[in-house]
XYZ file of C-alpha atoms in Angstrom:
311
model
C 117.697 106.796 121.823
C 118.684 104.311 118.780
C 117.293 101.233 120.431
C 113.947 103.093 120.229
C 113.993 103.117 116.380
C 113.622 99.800 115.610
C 110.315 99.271 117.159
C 108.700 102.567 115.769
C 109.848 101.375 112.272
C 108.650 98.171 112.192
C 105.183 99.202 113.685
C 105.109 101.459 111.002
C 106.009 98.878 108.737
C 103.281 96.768 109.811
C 100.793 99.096 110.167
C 101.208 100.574 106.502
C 101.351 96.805 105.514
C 97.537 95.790 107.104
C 96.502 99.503 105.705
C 97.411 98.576 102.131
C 95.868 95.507 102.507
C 92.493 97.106 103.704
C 92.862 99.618 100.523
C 93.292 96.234 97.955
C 90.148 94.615 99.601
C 88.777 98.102 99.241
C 89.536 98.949 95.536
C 88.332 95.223 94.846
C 84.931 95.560 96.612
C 84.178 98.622 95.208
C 85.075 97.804 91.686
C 82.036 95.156 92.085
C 79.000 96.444 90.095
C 76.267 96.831 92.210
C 75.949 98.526 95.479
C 75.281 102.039 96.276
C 77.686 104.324 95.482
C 77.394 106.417 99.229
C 77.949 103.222 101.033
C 80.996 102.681 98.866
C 82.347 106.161 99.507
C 82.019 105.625 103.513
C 84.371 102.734 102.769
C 87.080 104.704 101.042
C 86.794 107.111 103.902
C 87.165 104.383 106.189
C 90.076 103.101 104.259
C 91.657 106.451 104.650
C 91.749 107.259 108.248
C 93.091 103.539 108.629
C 95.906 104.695 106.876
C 96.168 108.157 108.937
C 94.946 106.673 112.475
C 96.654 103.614 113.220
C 93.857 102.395 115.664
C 94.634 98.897 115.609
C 97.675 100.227 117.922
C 94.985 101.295 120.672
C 94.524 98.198 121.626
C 98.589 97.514 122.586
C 98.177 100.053 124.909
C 95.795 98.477 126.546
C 96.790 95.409 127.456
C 97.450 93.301 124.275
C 101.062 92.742 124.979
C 100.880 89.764 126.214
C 99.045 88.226 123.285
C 99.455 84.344 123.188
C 99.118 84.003 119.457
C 100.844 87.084 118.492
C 104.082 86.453 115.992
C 106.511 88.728 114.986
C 107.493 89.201 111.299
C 111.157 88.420 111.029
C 111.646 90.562 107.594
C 110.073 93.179 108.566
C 111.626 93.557 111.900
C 115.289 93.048 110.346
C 114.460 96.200 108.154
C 113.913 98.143 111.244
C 116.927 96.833 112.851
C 118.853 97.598 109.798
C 117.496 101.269 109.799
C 118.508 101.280 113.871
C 122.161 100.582 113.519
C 122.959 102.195 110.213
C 123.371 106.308 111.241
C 124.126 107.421 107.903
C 121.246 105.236 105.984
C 118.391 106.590 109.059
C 119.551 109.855 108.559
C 119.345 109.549 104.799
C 115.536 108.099 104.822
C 114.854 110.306 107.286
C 115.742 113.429 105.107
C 113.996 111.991 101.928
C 110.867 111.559 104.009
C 111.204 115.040 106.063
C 111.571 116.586 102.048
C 108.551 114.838 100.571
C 106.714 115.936 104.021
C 107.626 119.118 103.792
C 106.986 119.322 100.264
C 103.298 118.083 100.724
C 102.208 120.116 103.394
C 103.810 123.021 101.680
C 101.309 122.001 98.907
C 98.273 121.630 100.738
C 98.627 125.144 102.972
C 98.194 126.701 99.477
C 95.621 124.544 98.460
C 94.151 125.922 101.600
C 95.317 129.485 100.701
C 93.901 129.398 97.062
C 90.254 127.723 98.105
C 90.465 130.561 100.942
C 90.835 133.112 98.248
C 88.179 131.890 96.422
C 85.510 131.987 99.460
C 82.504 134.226 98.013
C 83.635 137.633 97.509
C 80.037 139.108 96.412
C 76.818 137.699 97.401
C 74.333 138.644 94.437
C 71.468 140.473 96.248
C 68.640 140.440 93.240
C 69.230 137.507 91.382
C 67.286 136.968 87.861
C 64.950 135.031 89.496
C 63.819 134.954 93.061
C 66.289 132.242 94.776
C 65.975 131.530 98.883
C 69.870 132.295 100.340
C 69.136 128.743 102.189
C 69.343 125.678 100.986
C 68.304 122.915 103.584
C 70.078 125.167 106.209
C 72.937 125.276 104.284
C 73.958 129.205 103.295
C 74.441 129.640 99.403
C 76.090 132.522 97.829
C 76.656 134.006 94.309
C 80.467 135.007 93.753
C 82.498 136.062 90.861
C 85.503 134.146 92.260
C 83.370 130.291 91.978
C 84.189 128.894 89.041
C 81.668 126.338 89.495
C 78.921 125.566 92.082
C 80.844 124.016 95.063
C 81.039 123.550 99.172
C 83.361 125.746 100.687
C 84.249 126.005 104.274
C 84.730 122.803 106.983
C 83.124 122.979 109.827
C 80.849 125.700 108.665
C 80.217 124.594 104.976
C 78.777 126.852 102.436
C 77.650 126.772 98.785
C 79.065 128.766 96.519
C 77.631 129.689 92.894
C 78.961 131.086 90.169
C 77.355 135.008 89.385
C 75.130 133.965 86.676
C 74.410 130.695 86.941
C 71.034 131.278 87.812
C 70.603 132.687 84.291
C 72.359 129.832 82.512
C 70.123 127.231 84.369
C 66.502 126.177 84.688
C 64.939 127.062 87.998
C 64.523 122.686 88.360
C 68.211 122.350 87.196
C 69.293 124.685 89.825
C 67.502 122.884 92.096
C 69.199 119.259 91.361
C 72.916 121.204 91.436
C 71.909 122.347 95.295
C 71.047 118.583 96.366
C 74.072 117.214 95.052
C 75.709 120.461 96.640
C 73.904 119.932 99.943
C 74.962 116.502 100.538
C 78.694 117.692 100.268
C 77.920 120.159 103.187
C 75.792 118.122 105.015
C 78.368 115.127 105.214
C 81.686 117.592 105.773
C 83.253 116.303 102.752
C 86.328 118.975 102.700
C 86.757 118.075 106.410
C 87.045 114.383 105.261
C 89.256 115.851 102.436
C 91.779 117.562 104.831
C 92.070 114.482 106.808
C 92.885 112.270 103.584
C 95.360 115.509 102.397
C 96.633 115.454 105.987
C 97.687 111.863 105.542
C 99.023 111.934 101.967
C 101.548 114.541 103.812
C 103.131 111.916 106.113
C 102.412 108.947 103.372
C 103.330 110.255 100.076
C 105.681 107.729 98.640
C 102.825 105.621 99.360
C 100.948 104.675 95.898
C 97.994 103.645 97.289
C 97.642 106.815 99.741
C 97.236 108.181 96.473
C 94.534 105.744 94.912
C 92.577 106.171 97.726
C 92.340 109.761 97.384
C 91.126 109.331 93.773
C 88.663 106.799 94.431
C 87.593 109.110 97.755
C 87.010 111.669 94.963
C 85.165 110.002 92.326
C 82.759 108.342 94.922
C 82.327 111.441 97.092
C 80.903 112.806 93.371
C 78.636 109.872 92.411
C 77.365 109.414 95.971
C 75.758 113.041 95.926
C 74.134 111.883 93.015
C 72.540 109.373 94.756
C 70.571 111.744 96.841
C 69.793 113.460 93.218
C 68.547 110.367 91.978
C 66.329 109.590 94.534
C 64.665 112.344 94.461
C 63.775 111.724 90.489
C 65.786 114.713 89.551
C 68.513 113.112 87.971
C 67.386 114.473 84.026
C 67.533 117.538 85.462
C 71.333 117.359 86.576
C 71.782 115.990 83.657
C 70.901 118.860 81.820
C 72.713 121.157 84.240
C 75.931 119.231 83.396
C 75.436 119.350 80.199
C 75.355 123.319 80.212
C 78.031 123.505 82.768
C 80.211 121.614 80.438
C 79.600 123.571 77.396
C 82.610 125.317 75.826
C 81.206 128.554 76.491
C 80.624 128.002 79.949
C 83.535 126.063 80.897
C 84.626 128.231 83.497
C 81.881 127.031 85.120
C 83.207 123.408 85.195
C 86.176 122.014 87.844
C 88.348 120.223 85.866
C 87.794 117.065 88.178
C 84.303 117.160 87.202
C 84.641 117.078 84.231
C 86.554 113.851 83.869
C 83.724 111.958 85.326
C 81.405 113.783 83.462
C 80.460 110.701 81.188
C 80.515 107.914 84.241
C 77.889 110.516 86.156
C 75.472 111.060 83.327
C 75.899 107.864 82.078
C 74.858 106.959 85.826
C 71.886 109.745 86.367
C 70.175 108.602 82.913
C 70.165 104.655 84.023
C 66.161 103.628 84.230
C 66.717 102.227 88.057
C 70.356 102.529 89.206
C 69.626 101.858 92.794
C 66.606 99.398 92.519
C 66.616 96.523 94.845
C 70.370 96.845 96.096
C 70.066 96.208 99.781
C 71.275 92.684 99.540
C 74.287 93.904 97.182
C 75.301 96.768 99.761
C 74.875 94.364 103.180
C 76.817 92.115 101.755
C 79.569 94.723 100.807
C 79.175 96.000 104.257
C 79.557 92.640 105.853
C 82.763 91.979 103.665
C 84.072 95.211 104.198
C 83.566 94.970 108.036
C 85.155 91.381 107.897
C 88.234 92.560 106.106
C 88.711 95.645 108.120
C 88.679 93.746 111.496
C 90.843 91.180 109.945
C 93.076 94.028 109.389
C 93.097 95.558 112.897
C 93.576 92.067 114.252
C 96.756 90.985 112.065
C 98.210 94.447 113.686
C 97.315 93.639 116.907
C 99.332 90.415 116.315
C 101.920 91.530 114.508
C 103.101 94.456 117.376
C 102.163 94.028 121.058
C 104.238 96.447 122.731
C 106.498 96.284 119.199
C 107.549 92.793 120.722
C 111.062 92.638 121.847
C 112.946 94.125 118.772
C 116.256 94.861 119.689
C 118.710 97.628 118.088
């Protein structure tokens, strides 16, 4: 069974190795002014499923083992060797890394539990003002357990508002709170969520696991203000924020919003902030695609059938 370890842990080793390198080009790219910010999020969400789904290693079942310019990396393969023949030291990483797992997924079941708990309890029937129960398709609720407007559900997404936030905003600012609020549902952004949570469970002593997840969270906010923006609402979220974020209110604000509260209005109130960028985002694309099959490639070279490493 031992002369199996080596090659799993050195295609791990290599595949976390072309990941992180996808997530550097990533964090570099999207650091770039210019560009949209949805096209920027796609790329984080990209990023992260590289990290979760090694599918560079689809392509060594299939035939890629007999690469002619594939190379084996000594280093890393001596560290899976090492693991191999040393009982005590596997069974020692093994434990720290079952722990942290454990640990993690422990974490996110009541994450799960908690957001569960917090699914609409009371759905206000005569709001101050009339207000449709659809938004573009998507149901929205009023409940007293929402803190703040937000998406709930995965495959099924809803919107959830806080009881009495119809009174607190405008009938317009309302309005540009539901598009950013739609776009969440509409793209399955807690689906994409769970899958990034799903892989910070098997990758948590991994820093840049958790970069991407904070960079997957900031864009996944600014992109839904693109679609506000484009529609010329984006004074009116302003002012919505604004209220939201107001002492008195501040139950009604996550506390994630509210540290990007000053990038996003800062963002909403710019004269044109997506004016003439196609150029800006194909080239990011084109970049982005280039690095990413760079990536899949070096693993592809790097692992054909895990080469011949011997326990």
């Amino acid at each position: 069974m031992r002369e199996h370890v080596a090659p799993f842990v050195y295609y791990l080793e290599v595949h976390v190795l072309c990941a992180s390198l996808l997530c550097l080009a990533t964090w570099a790219l999207t650091s770039i002014k210019g560009g949209s910010a949805t096209w920027k999020y796609w790329m984080w969400v990209v990023t992260s499923v590289n990290f979760v789904v090694p599918l560079a290693g689809f392509f060594n079942g299939f035939g890629s083992s007999h690469v002619s310019w594939a190379t084996q990396l000594g280093t890393l393969a001596d560290v899976g060797i090492g693991i191999s023949r040393s009982a005590g030291g596997g069974l020692a990483f093994l434990c720290v890394w079952l722990c942290g797992a454990l640990f993690m997924f422990t974490r996110l079941l009541v994450h799960l539990h908690r957001d569960r708990g917090e699914s609409p309890a009371i759905v206000r029937s005569g709001p101050t003002r009339t207000w449709p129960l659809l938004a573009d398709g998507v149901p929205v609720t009023f409940s007293t357990a929402a803190q703040c407007p937000s998406v709930g559900g995965l495959l099924r997404p809803h919107i959830s508002l806080p009881l009495g936030v119809d009174g607190l905003l405008t009938r317009n600012e309302l309005d540009a709170v539901l598009m950013h609020e739609v776009t969440h549902a509409r793209r399955r952004d807690n689906l994409i969520g769970l899958v990034h949570e799903i892989a910070l469970c098997g990758l948590w002593f991994h820093p840049l696991v958790w970069l991407t997840g904070s960079r997957l969270a900031m864009f996944r906010e600014l992109s839904c203000d693109d679609s506000v923006i484009a529609s010329s609402r984006g004074a009116d979220l302003v002012t919505a924020l604004a209220k939201l974020a107001d002492p008195g209110e501040s139950r009604l604000l996550r506390v994630g919003a509210a540290t990007l509260f000053r990038h996003r209005v800062a963002r909403l109130k710019a004269s044109h902030p997506h004016r003439a960028q196609g150029a800006a985002d194909l080239a990011l694309i084109l970049i982005y695609a280039g690095v990413l099959v760079a990536c899949a490639l070096a693993t592809i070279a790097h692992t054909p059938s895990c080469f011949n490493v011997a326990a």
